[in-house]
Amino acid sequence: MNWRLSVLVVAVVALLGVAIMSTQVPPATVFKTLFEGSLGSASRISDSLKEITPLLIAGIAVFVALQAGLFNIGAEGQLILGALSGVLVAQRIPGAAGWVLGSLAGMVVGGLWALPAALIKVYRNGHEVISTIMLNNIALLLGSAMVNGPFKGKLSGAPTTDPLDKGSMIPALMIGNLRISLAIFVGLALAIGIAIWIRKSVRGFELRAVGANLRAAEFAGVEAKRVMIRAMVASGALAGLAGSFQSLGYEGRFYPDFSPGYGFDALGVALLAGTNPWGILPAAAVFGILNKGSSALTIEGVPKGITGILLGLLIIVFAAVRYRESKASGS
Amino acid sequence: MSEFVVELRGITKRFGTFTALDDVSVKVRPQSLHAIVGENGAGKTTLMRVLQGILKPDSGTIIVEGKEVHFLHAEDAYAMGISMVSQHYSIIPSLSCIQNLMLAAEPGAVINYTQAKQRASQLAERLGVEFDWDASAEGLGPAGSQKLEILKLLWRNSRIMILDEPTAMLSPADSTALYENLKKLAAEGATILVVTHRLPEVMTYCDEVTILRGGKWVGDRTVNETDVNELAELIVGKALADLPEHHPPKAGRANLSIQNLSVKGHRGDQAVKSVSFELNVGEVVGLAGVDGNGQKELFQAIVGVTPAMGGTIKIDASEEPTVAARVRKGLRLIPEDRHEEGVIDDWPLAENMVLGFQEFAPLADGRWINAKEQRMFADRVLARFNTKFSSPDAPIRSLSGGNQQRAVAARALEFDPKVILAFQPTRGLDIAGMRDVYMAIRDACDKGASALVVSFDLDELLQFCDRVLVMNRGQIYEPAPDMARDRAELGRLMVTT
């Protein structure tokens, strides 16, 4: 291992140590709580899976855009509107068709929400980071307005839709207290499918070419504009799916604060995975487990932020390792 | 004090299992122009990077002005008065000339521009050039950038200057001016190391020459006591095979037919002005001209990445709307700027060889990539010009510039090309590589393709092409048949009218 990397790891561990010490809870307790709070029982594992599902699917969404050279910061907004539209459709269609069409509606709305950013990027050279951040704000307020206004439920005073019928929700496999939603299986299938597609298909090759060197891709006959628009819309659709799965598979209704920032954490998931599609699942698992564990920490009097620090440090270390690797293989 | 200003003794440098430099020694006399020549991958640039402190040798010693030195960083070498102008200029277009000159060597935290410009003008005078110091560096052509880069070395009080392929981007006249300036600097006390492929330059301007081959020292010669043939033999290790023969231009079917083509330049001007020409089957046509006369825009329009303002481009008698369709018709490109337009630096070599052919059977069947076919294809392309590489999975940027160029040139000859557009195809290549590339282009043309070759080296075009056109201010001129190979006439068309 390179000495700079060793120094970094030591520094990271020290920083984390200082952060934990400052809470005056023994580090062993912190890690034990984190572990038990996320994986300690069947119901806690079920809750962790609930966190992992949107992170996995939105992580794939961000990954796809990133491979085409686009930073989809808008995953959060696409996810929120996907969740809302999923519930609205599923409320109106009884039975399994409810969640199937609801999920599709989430994808359509998520994709459409990403489209303006794609068009602005491709035809007006406006940076997608700026436009997606702004679309996030609009989405958040729009979602909130909808459940305060036209779609406010009749059963509660709070800004939320009425709960869905159990029958219109995504089914789950129950093993004792362990609840595994079909949503996570779909997420897994998507992760595998995307990993194969991006490495083995001609379109995947072209998408990666556009992301790695736009100009060279154009010279190689790739229609870069079309590829970028498609990638951004696909990314939005996936983020929308992550949102609709969350409301249809877990929450059973839509309220504006259902997402603690899955769309933003998805950026971290994609960054941790880097260019390796097989890295998305483990990255999503780490994020999901730590997110779930952090709620248990709060009870111990340790601020939630500690897991944020841990995740941030993890991304830095991975970025450094990757940089070293790429330097070692170049001249 | 020794009679040498720089001595490299027994330098060895390995990258993994690859030995880039094997026990190389070079001695440089003060105030000399010392050339380092060798094939691509011979270790020239690596050696210069060792001298410059960018790479640490695994063994060997560096002696500067009689003292053994150990460079940890480029700054250490720079403090000893050693610095380098690399093949790719590091001029920042959005800064002014004076800001570029001072970059990373500013006189203090607060800059007195009046004083700085005074000193800059004095330095420029020493070199016999003039600059508008407040103008942005954007407008500097290759020659201007080169001059500014050399002034940067003077600004840093460099006494030992290293120039890597300094004339690669220069016109013949600018090259001559460059060497005259270098001579002047040497006379005033500088020592200059030039890494180059161009033996005529070595013979005309340099004092001493060191020859490297395959990472090993092959010999030192005093220029007065050697000739081009001996140097060429030392470089390649064997006598050169015959050059390809010229074919008389033959009338026939045109593979590429351009009619009244106009293309907008990036400054909004008209870079290509209603040009018409044809490439007949079997022809290798040279396009001579000074850099910046529309060659780039012409190529981009033919490829299809820049839209034409007017006119038609027919490949094999049909107009194709997209780049992909033109590639399918048989259009191939050896691009001007490899890193920007030709390859994806971070990608594995194998995937870079497929780039442009990603949809072609058998590399893909329908929507899916056939990894085995891709690999076999890449192996075949890389074998064509003996590209030296560690593994087809290594990123292409891990190859030396010349080997990258070999790979890109070899790629352009695949899948039955009809029209080969080559922009400085031999840029950065040594003699053997240059011959290989032209032989291969000729070979493809014998099998029914046509080639259009842009080069700023008129001699190269006259040597290898059947017919030479001249591009000047957006227009294309063809010399009268009796003057077709007349160097003076072509030169006149390049710079007058």
PDB file of C-alpha atoms in Angstrom, chain B residues 126-386:
ATOM      1  CA  ARG B 126      17.199  38.010 -26.652  1.00  0.00           C
ATOM      2  CA  LEU B 127      15.176  35.486 -28.599  1.00  0.00           C
ATOM      3  CA  GLY B 128      14.464  37.978 -31.364  1.00  0.00           C
ATOM      4  CA  VAL B 129      10.697  37.776 -31.014  1.00  0.00           C
ATOM      5  CA  GLU B 130       7.930  40.153 -30.028  1.00  0.00           C
ATOM      6  CA  PHE B 131       4.797  39.656 -27.995  1.00  0.00           C
ATOM      7  CA  ASP B 132       1.766  41.737 -27.189  1.00  0.00           C
ATOM      8  CA  TRP B 133       1.967  40.888 -23.506  1.00  0.00           C
ATOM      9  CA  ASP B 134      -1.544  41.970 -22.604  1.00  0.00           C
ATOM     10  CA  ALA B 135      -3.208  40.031 -25.402  1.00  0.00           C
ATOM     11  CA  SER B 136      -4.834  36.727 -24.498  1.00  0.00           C
ATOM     12  CA  ALA B 137      -2.809  33.654 -25.350  1.00  0.00           C
ATOM     13  CA  GLU B 138      -5.765  32.229 -27.215  1.00  0.00           C
ATOM     14  CA  GLY B 139      -4.736  33.677 -30.539  1.00  0.00           C
ATOM     15  CA  LEU B 140      -1.219  32.241 -30.448  1.00  0.00           C
ATOM     16  CA  GLY B 141      -0.759  29.604 -33.103  1.00  0.00           C
ATOM     17  CA  PRO B 142       1.511  26.630 -32.571  1.00  0.00           C
ATOM     18  CA  ALA B 143       4.612  28.677 -33.380  1.00  0.00           C
ATOM     19  CA  GLY B 144       3.626  31.492 -31.026  1.00  0.00           C
ATOM     20  CA  SER B 145       2.872  29.053 -28.228  1.00  0.00           C
ATOM     21  CA  GLN B 146       6.224  27.389 -28.761  1.00  0.00           C
ATOM     22  CA  LYS B 147       8.026  30.727 -28.518  1.00  0.00           C
ATOM     23  CA  LEU B 148       6.148  31.588 -25.358  1.00  0.00           C
ATOM     24  CA  GLU B 149       7.050  28.209 -23.867  1.00  0.00           C
ATOM     25  CA  ILE B 150      10.732  28.853 -24.544  1.00  0.00           C
ATOM     26  CA  LEU B 151      10.434  32.317 -23.024  1.00  0.00           C
ATOM     27  CA  LYS B 152       8.949  30.644 -19.955  1.00  0.00           C
ATOM     28  CA  LEU B 153      12.198  28.747 -19.556  1.00  0.00           C
ATOM     29  CA  LEU B 154      14.189  31.957 -19.886  1.00  0.00           C
ATOM     30  CA  TRP B 155      11.898  33.629 -17.379  1.00  0.00           C
ATOM     31  CA  ARG B 156      12.785  30.871 -14.955  1.00  0.00           C
ATOM     32  CA  ASN B 157      16.491  31.405 -15.617  1.00  0.00           C
ATOM     33  CA  SER B 158      16.857  27.919 -17.001  1.00  0.00           C
ATOM     34  CA  ARG B 159      20.351  27.132 -18.155  1.00  0.00           C
ATOM     35  CA  ILE B 160      19.596  23.606 -19.258  1.00  0.00           C
ATOM     36  CA  MET B 161      16.593  23.440 -21.552  1.00  0.00           C
ATOM     37  CA  ILE B 162      14.885  20.299 -22.717  1.00  0.00           C
ATOM     38  CA  LEU B 163      12.593  20.404 -25.755  1.00  0.00           C
ATOM     39  CA  ASP B 164      10.472  17.382 -26.573  1.00  0.00           C
ATOM     40  CA  GLU B 165       9.650  17.179 -30.297  1.00  0.00           C
ATOM     41  CA  PRO B 166       9.729  20.961 -30.616  1.00  0.00           C
ATOM     42  CA  THR B 167       8.923  21.080 -34.322  1.00  0.00           C
ATOM     43  CA  ALA B 168       6.110  18.511 -34.354  1.00  0.00           C
ATOM     44  CA  MET B 169       3.500  21.227 -34.837  1.00  0.00           C
ATOM     45  CA  LEU B 170       5.573  23.836 -36.678  1.00  0.00           C
ATOM     46  CA  SER B 171       5.758  24.772 -40.331  1.00  0.00           C
ATOM     47  CA  PRO B 172       9.180  24.456 -42.007  1.00  0.00           C
ATOM     48  CA  ALA B 173       9.803  28.195 -41.765  1.00  0.00           C
ATOM     49  CA  ASP B 174       8.887  28.275 -38.081  1.00  0.00           C
ATOM     50  CA  SER B 175      11.100  25.258 -37.430  1.00  0.00           C
ATOM     51  CA  THR B 176      14.064  27.015 -38.991  1.00  0.00           C
ATOM     52  CA  ALA B 177      13.391  30.122 -36.934  1.00  0.00           C
ATOM     53  CA  LEU B 178      13.125  28.011 -33.793  1.00  0.00           C
ATOM     54  CA  TYR B 179      16.512  26.395 -34.291  1.00  0.00           C
ATOM     55  CA  GLU B 180      18.125  29.704 -35.089  1.00  0.00           C
ATOM     56  CA  ASN B 181      16.806  31.005 -31.790  1.00  0.00           C
ATOM     57  CA  LEU B 182      18.052  27.932 -29.970  1.00  0.00           C
ATOM     58  CA  LYS B 183      21.498  28.439 -31.508  1.00  0.00           C
ATOM     59  CA  LYS B 184      21.478  31.986 -30.235  1.00  0.00           C
ATOM     60  CA  LEU B 185      20.531  30.883 -26.730  1.00  0.00           C
ATOM     61  CA  ALA B 186      23.270  28.263 -26.759  1.00  0.00           C
ATOM     62  CA  ALA B 187      25.796  30.887 -27.801  1.00  0.00           C
ATOM     63  CA  GLU B 188      24.693  32.976 -24.839  1.00  0.00           C
ATOM     64  CA  GLY B 189      25.319  30.153 -22.409  1.00  0.00           C
ATOM     65  CA  ALA B 190      22.355  27.810 -22.437  1.00  0.00           C
ATOM     66  CA  THR B 191      22.623  24.101 -22.991  1.00  0.00           C
ATOM     67  CA  ILE B 192      19.816  22.605 -25.019  1.00  0.00           C
ATOM     68  CA  LEU B 193      18.619  19.023 -25.235  1.00  0.00           C
ATOM     69  CA  VAL B 194      16.284  18.267 -28.112  1.00  0.00           C
ATOM     70  CA  VAL B 195      14.238  15.087 -28.336  1.00  0.00           C
ATOM     71  CA  THR B 196      13.317  14.637 -31.984  1.00  0.00           C
ATOM     72  CA  HIS B 197      12.560  12.257 -34.805  1.00  0.00           C
ATOM     73  CA  ARG B 198      13.552  14.575 -37.561  1.00  0.00           C
ATOM     74  CA  LEU B 199      17.052  13.663 -38.574  1.00  0.00           C
ATOM     75  CA  PRO B 200      17.493  16.523 -41.075  1.00  0.00           C
ATOM     76  CA  GLU B 201      17.035  18.928 -38.144  1.00  0.00           C
ATOM     77  CA  VAL B 202      19.638  17.062 -36.162  1.00  0.00           C
ATOM     78  CA  MET B 203      22.073  17.172 -39.052  1.00  0.00           C
ATOM     79  CA  THR B 204      21.526  20.848 -39.780  1.00  0.00           C
ATOM     80  CA  TYR B 205      21.386  22.369 -36.331  1.00  0.00           C
ATOM     81  CA  CYS B 206      22.618  20.086 -33.566  1.00  0.00           C
ATOM     82  CA  ASP B 207      26.144  19.552 -32.323  1.00  0.00           C
ATOM     83  CA  GLU B 208      25.957  16.136 -30.727  1.00  0.00           C
ATOM     84  CA  VAL B 209      23.498  13.314 -30.841  1.00  0.00           C
ATOM     85  CA  THR B 210      22.758  10.393 -28.550  1.00  0.00           C
ATOM     86  CA  ILE B 211      20.907   7.420 -29.983  1.00  0.00           C
ATOM     87  CA  LEU B 212      18.654   5.211 -27.863  1.00  0.00           C
ATOM     88  CA  ARG B 213      16.989   1.978 -28.909  1.00  0.00           C
ATOM     89  CA  GLY B 214      14.598  -0.114 -26.848  1.00  0.00           C
ATOM     90  CA  GLY B 215      15.550   1.681 -23.631  1.00  0.00           C
ATOM     91  CA  LYS B 216      19.278   1.132 -24.182  1.00  0.00           C
ATOM     92  CA  TRP B 217      22.086   3.474 -25.124  1.00  0.00           C
ATOM     93  CA  VAL B 218      23.265   2.701 -28.669  1.00  0.00           C
ATOM     94  CA  GLY B 219      25.778   5.409 -29.374  1.00  0.00           C
ATOM     95  CA  ASP B 220      26.900   9.016 -29.270  1.00  0.00           C
ATOM     96  CA  ARG B 221      27.943  10.864 -32.388  1.00  0.00           C
ATOM     97  CA  THR B 222      29.278  14.265 -33.169  1.00  0.00           C
ATOM     98  CA  VAL B 223      27.011  15.545 -35.901  1.00  0.00           C
ATOM     99  CA  ASN B 224      29.903  16.563 -38.154  1.00  0.00           C
ATOM    100  CA  GLU B 225      31.182  13.015 -38.141  1.00  0.00           C
ATOM    101  CA  THR B 226      28.006  11.154 -39.032  1.00  0.00           C
ATOM    102  CA  ASP B 227      25.245  11.199 -41.621  1.00  0.00           C
ATOM    103  CA  VAL B 228      21.521  10.531 -41.830  1.00  0.00           C
ATOM    104  CA  ASN B 229      21.994   6.966 -43.040  1.00  0.00           C
ATOM    105  CA  GLU B 230      24.228   6.018 -40.144  1.00  0.00           C
ATOM    106  CA  LEU B 231      21.865   7.580 -37.631  1.00  0.00           C
ATOM    107  CA  ALA B 232      18.844   5.909 -39.205  1.00  0.00           C
ATOM    108  CA  GLU B 233      20.610   2.567 -39.001  1.00  0.00           C
ATOM    109  CA  LEU B 234      21.565   3.085 -35.377  1.00  0.00           C
ATOM    110  CA  ILE B 235      17.988   4.054 -34.538  1.00  0.00           C
ATOM    111  CA  VAL B 236      16.223   1.110 -36.125  1.00  0.00           C
ATOM    112  CA  GLY B 237      19.038  -1.393 -35.843  1.00  0.00           C
ATOM    113  CA  LYS B 238      18.669  -2.475 -39.438  1.00  0.00           C
ATOM    114  CA  ALA B 239      18.708  -0.913 -42.867  1.00  0.00           C
ATOM    115  CA  LEU B 240      15.366   0.483 -43.954  1.00  0.00           C
ATOM    116  CA  ALA B 241      13.308  -1.369 -46.512  1.00  0.00           C
ATOM    117  CA  ASP B 242      12.333   0.409 -49.701  1.00  0.00           C
ATOM    118  CA  LEU B 243       9.790   3.163 -49.564  1.00  0.00           C
ATOM    119  CA  PRO B 244       6.487   2.674 -51.377  1.00  0.00           C
ATOM    120  CA  GLU B 245       6.388   3.584 -55.034  1.00  0.00           C
ATOM    121  CA  HIS B 246       4.380   6.458 -56.416  1.00  0.00           C
ATOM    122  CA  HIS B 247       1.558   5.616 -58.682  1.00  0.00           C
ATOM    123  CA  PRO B 248       0.753   7.902 -61.540  1.00  0.00           C
ATOM    124  CA  PRO B 249      -2.598   9.567 -60.876  1.00  0.00           C
ATOM    125  CA  LYS B 250      -5.268   7.572 -62.618  1.00  0.00           C
ATOM    126  CA  ALA B 251      -8.674   8.769 -63.606  1.00  0.00           C
ATOM    127  CA  GLY B 252     -11.505   6.573 -62.572  1.00  0.00           C
ATOM    128  CA  ARG B 253     -14.226   6.220 -60.041  1.00  0.00           C
ATOM    129  CA  ALA B 254     -14.013   8.582 -57.108  1.00  0.00           C
ATOM    130  CA  ASN B 255     -14.180   7.197 -53.584  1.00  0.00           C
ATOM    131  CA  LEU B 256     -14.619  10.682 -52.194  1.00  0.00           C
ATOM    132  CA  SER B 257     -16.170  13.509 -54.113  1.00  0.00           C
ATOM    133  CA  ILE B 258     -16.366  16.973 -52.584  1.00  0.00           C
ATOM    134  CA  GLN B 259     -18.344  19.666 -54.401  1.00  0.00           C
ATOM    135  CA  ASN B 260     -18.427  23.336 -53.392  1.00  0.00           C
ATOM    136  CA  LEU B 261     -17.979  22.493 -49.723  1.00  0.00           C
ATOM    137  CA  SER B 262     -17.999  25.402 -47.293  1.00  0.00           C
ATOM    138  CA  VAL B 263     -17.450  25.078 -43.557  1.00  0.00           C
ATOM    139  CA  LYS B 264     -17.694  27.600 -40.774  1.00  0.00           C
ATOM    140  CA  GLY B 265     -14.641  28.122 -38.604  1.00  0.00           C
ATOM    141  CA  HIS B 266     -14.791  28.282 -34.819  1.00  0.00           C
ATOM    142  CA  ARG B 267     -14.333  32.041 -34.851  1.00  0.00           C
ATOM    143  CA  GLY B 268     -17.416  32.455 -37.022  1.00  0.00           C
ATOM    144  CA  ASP B 269     -15.399  33.020 -40.183  1.00  0.00           C
ATOM    145  CA  GLN B 270     -15.582  30.791 -43.206  1.00  0.00           C
ATOM    146  CA  ALA B 271     -12.759  28.309 -42.728  1.00  0.00           C
ATOM    147  CA  VAL B 272     -13.379  26.268 -45.874  1.00  0.00           C
ATOM    148  CA  LYS B 273     -14.429  28.256 -48.925  1.00  0.00           C
ATOM    149  CA  SER B 274     -16.367  26.317 -51.522  1.00  0.00           C
ATOM    150  CA  VAL B 275     -13.758  23.691 -52.264  1.00  0.00           C
ATOM    151  CA  SER B 276     -14.140  20.876 -54.772  1.00  0.00           C
ATOM    152  CA  PHE B 277     -11.914  17.879 -55.271  1.00  0.00           C
ATOM    153  CA  GLU B 278     -12.042  14.135 -55.727  1.00  0.00           C
ATOM    154  CA  LEU B 279     -10.067  11.197 -54.484  1.00  0.00           C
ATOM    155  CA  ASN B 280      -9.884   8.481 -57.118  1.00  0.00           C
ATOM    156  CA  VAL B 281      -9.738   4.816 -56.310  1.00  0.00           C
ATOM    157  CA  GLY B 282      -6.207   3.834 -55.341  1.00  0.00           C
ATOM    158  CA  GLU B 283      -4.904   7.350 -54.829  1.00  0.00           C
ATOM    159  CA  VAL B 284      -2.925   8.677 -51.883  1.00  0.00           C
ATOM    160  CA  VAL B 285      -3.381  12.437 -52.006  1.00  0.00           C
ATOM    161  CA  GLY B 286      -1.416  14.818 -49.836  1.00  0.00           C
ATOM    162  CA  LEU B 287      -2.869  18.046 -48.528  1.00  0.00           C
ATOM    163  CA  ALA B 288      -0.057  20.461 -47.881  1.00  0.00           C
ATOM    164  CA  GLY B 289      -0.376  23.810 -46.223  1.00  0.00           C
ATOM    165  CA  VAL B 290       0.513  25.820 -43.192  1.00  0.00           C
ATOM    166  CA  ASP B 291      -1.394  24.828 -40.055  1.00  0.00           C
ATOM    167  CA  GLY B 292      -4.647  26.705 -39.569  1.00  0.00           C
ATOM    168  CA  ASN B 293      -5.658  27.180 -43.190  1.00  0.00           C
ATOM    169  CA  GLY B 294      -8.869  25.170 -42.912  1.00  0.00           C
ATOM    170  CA  GLN B 295      -7.491  21.631 -42.951  1.00  0.00           C
ATOM    171  CA  LYS B 296      -9.021  20.854 -39.575  1.00  0.00           C
ATOM    172  CA  GLU B 297     -12.485  22.162 -40.471  1.00  0.00           C
ATOM    173  CA  LEU B 298     -12.376  20.366 -43.823  1.00  0.00           C
ATOM    174  CA  PHE B 299     -11.666  17.070 -42.079  1.00  0.00           C
ATOM    175  CA  GLN B 300     -14.331  17.582 -39.459  1.00  0.00           C
ATOM    176  CA  ALA B 301     -16.925  18.311 -42.115  1.00  0.00           C
ATOM    177  CA  ILE B 302     -15.986  15.203 -44.106  1.00  0.00           C
ATOM    178  CA  VAL B 303     -16.210  13.095 -40.954  1.00  0.00           C
ATOM    179  CA  GLY B 304     -19.554  14.688 -40.180  1.00  0.00           C
ATOM    180  CA  VAL B 305     -18.947  16.084 -36.695  1.00  0.00           C
ATOM    181  CA  THR B 306     -19.144  19.652 -38.011  1.00  0.00           C
ATOM    182  CA  PRO B 307     -22.042  20.545 -40.300  1.00  0.00           C
ATOM    183  CA  ALA B 308     -21.227  21.964 -43.717  1.00  0.00           C
ATOM    184  CA  MET B 309     -22.541  25.432 -44.622  1.00  0.00           C
ATOM    185  CA  GLY B 310     -23.047  24.236 -48.147  1.00  0.00           C
ATOM    186  CA  GLY B 311     -21.903  21.798 -50.769  1.00  0.00           C
ATOM    187  CA  THR B 312     -21.914  18.028 -51.002  1.00  0.00           C
ATOM    188  CA  ILE B 313     -19.749  15.240 -49.654  1.00  0.00           C
ATOM    189  CA  LYS B 314     -20.128  11.922 -51.431  1.00  0.00           C
ATOM    190  CA  ILE B 315     -18.482   8.776 -50.208  1.00  0.00           C
ATOM    191  CA  ASP B 316     -18.534   6.045 -52.818  1.00  0.00           C
ATOM    192  CA  ALA B 317     -21.075   8.123 -54.758  1.00  0.00           C
ATOM    193  CA  SER B 318     -23.588   8.514 -51.945  1.00  0.00           C
ATOM    194  CA  GLU B 319     -24.321  11.287 -49.486  1.00  0.00           C
ATOM    195  CA  GLU B 320     -24.584  10.036 -45.910  1.00  0.00           C
ATOM    196  CA  PRO B 321     -26.096  12.168 -43.157  1.00  0.00           C
ATOM    197  CA  THR B 322     -24.430  10.839 -40.011  1.00  0.00           C
ATOM    198  CA  VAL B 323     -20.953  10.003 -38.825  1.00  0.00           C
ATOM    199  CA  ALA B 324     -22.011   6.416 -38.186  1.00  0.00           C
ATOM    200  CA  ALA B 325     -23.392   6.043 -41.715  1.00  0.00           C
ATOM    201  CA  ARG B 326     -20.161   7.412 -43.180  1.00  0.00           C
ATOM    202  CA  VAL B 327     -18.101   5.006 -41.088  1.00  0.00           C
ATOM    203  CA  ARG B 328     -20.277   2.182 -42.406  1.00  0.00           C
ATOM    204  CA  LYS B 329     -19.614   3.428 -45.950  1.00  0.00           C
ATOM    205  CA  GLY B 330     -15.904   3.054 -45.262  1.00  0.00           C
ATOM    206  CA  LEU B 331     -14.766   6.450 -43.991  1.00  0.00           C
ATOM    207  CA  ARG B 332     -11.814   6.110 -41.605  1.00  0.00           C
ATOM    208  CA  LEU B 333      -9.951   8.741 -39.684  1.00  0.00           C
ATOM    209  CA  ILE B 334      -6.538   9.118 -38.157  1.00  0.00           C
ATOM    210  CA  PRO B 335      -7.424  12.254 -36.205  1.00  0.00           C
ATOM    211  CA  GLU B 336      -5.493  15.407 -35.566  1.00  0.00           C
ATOM    212  CA  ASP B 337      -5.757  15.336 -31.811  1.00  0.00           C
ATOM    213  CA  ARG B 338      -5.590  11.765 -30.630  1.00  0.00           C
ATOM    214  CA  HIS B 339      -6.593  12.442 -27.046  1.00  0.00           C
ATOM    215  CA  GLU B 340      -9.557  14.601 -27.953  1.00  0.00           C
ATOM    216  CA  GLU B 341     -10.849  12.863 -31.016  1.00  0.00           C
ATOM    217  CA  GLY B 342      -9.284   9.478 -31.381  1.00  0.00           C
ATOM    218  CA  VAL B 343      -9.137   7.540 -28.163  1.00  0.00           C
ATOM    219  CA  ILE B 344     -10.515   7.374 -24.660  1.00  0.00           C
ATOM    220  CA  ASP B 345      -7.430   7.724 -22.496  1.00  0.00           C
ATOM    221  CA  ASP B 346      -8.778   5.817 -19.501  1.00  0.00           C
ATOM    222  CA  TRP B 347     -10.191   2.937 -21.483  1.00  0.00           C
ATOM    223  CA  PRO B 348      -8.411  -0.331 -22.067  1.00  0.00           C
ATOM    224  CA  LEU B 349      -6.458  -0.639 -25.269  1.00  0.00           C
ATOM    225  CA  ALA B 350      -8.766  -3.391 -26.549  1.00  0.00           C
ATOM    226  CA  GLU B 351     -11.922  -1.279 -26.202  1.00  0.00           C
ATOM    227  CA  ASN B 352     -10.186   1.663 -27.848  1.00  0.00           C
ATOM    228  CA  MET B 353      -9.384  -0.494 -30.850  1.00  0.00           C
ATOM    229  CA  VAL B 354     -13.086  -1.302 -31.208  1.00  0.00           C
ATOM    230  CA  LEU B 355     -14.162   2.344 -30.918  1.00  0.00           C
ATOM    231  CA  GLY B 356     -15.949   3.317 -34.131  1.00  0.00           C
ATOM    232  CA  PHE B 357     -16.578  -0.321 -35.064  1.00  0.00           C
ATOM    233  CA  GLN B 358     -18.683  -1.111 -32.019  1.00  0.00           C
ATOM    234  CA  GLU B 359     -21.697  -2.053 -34.156  1.00  0.00           C
ATOM    235  CA  PHE B 360     -19.795  -4.010 -36.786  1.00  0.00           C
ATOM    236  CA  ALA B 361     -20.175  -7.771 -37.101  1.00  0.00           C
ATOM    237  CA  PRO B 362     -18.483  -9.874 -35.878  1.00  0.00           C
ATOM    238  CA  LEU B 363     -17.440  -7.518 -33.030  1.00  0.00           C
ATOM    239  CA  ALA B 364     -21.071  -7.296 -32.056  1.00  0.00           C
ATOM    240  CA  ASP B 365     -23.934  -9.492 -33.037  1.00  0.00           C
ATOM    241  CA  GLY B 366     -26.980  -7.292 -33.124  1.00  0.00           C
ATOM    242  CA  ARG B 367     -27.221  -5.512 -29.803  1.00  0.00           C
ATOM    243  CA  TRP B 368     -24.605  -7.441 -27.884  1.00  0.00           C
ATOM    244  CA  ILE B 369     -20.864  -7.246 -27.846  1.00  0.00           C
ATOM    245  CA  ASN B 370     -18.926 -10.366 -28.682  1.00  0.00           C
ATOM    246  CA  ALA B 371     -16.060 -10.087 -26.211  1.00  0.00           C
ATOM    247  CA  LYS B 372     -14.032 -12.871 -27.759  1.00  0.00           C
ATOM    248  CA  GLU B 373     -14.205 -11.344 -31.246  1.00  0.00           C
ATOM    249  CA  GLN B 374     -13.361  -7.916 -29.811  1.00  0.00           C
ATOM    250  CA  ARG B 375     -10.266  -9.325 -28.176  1.00  0.00           C
ATOM    251  CA  MET B 376      -9.113 -11.145 -31.303  1.00  0.00           C
ATOM    252  CA  PHE B 377      -9.728  -8.035 -33.357  1.00  0.00           C
ATOM    253  CA  ALA B 378      -7.742  -5.850 -30.954  1.00  0.00           C
ATOM    254  CA  ASP B 379      -4.847  -8.302 -30.978  1.00  0.00           C
ATOM    255  CA  ARG B 380      -4.791  -8.220 -34.764  1.00  0.00           C
ATOM    256  CA  VAL B 381      -4.932  -4.408 -34.984  1.00  0.00           C
ATOM    257  CA  LEU B 382      -2.198  -3.994 -32.411  1.00  0.00           C
ATOM    258  CA  ALA B 383       0.019  -6.519 -34.141  1.00  0.00           C
ATOM    259  CA  ARG B 384      -0.099  -4.659 -37.465  1.00  0.00           C
ATOM    260  CA  PHE B 385       2.456  -1.979 -36.567  1.00  0.00           C
ATOM    261  CA  ASN B 386       4.073  -3.818 -33.694  1.00  0.00           C
TER     262      ASN B 386
END
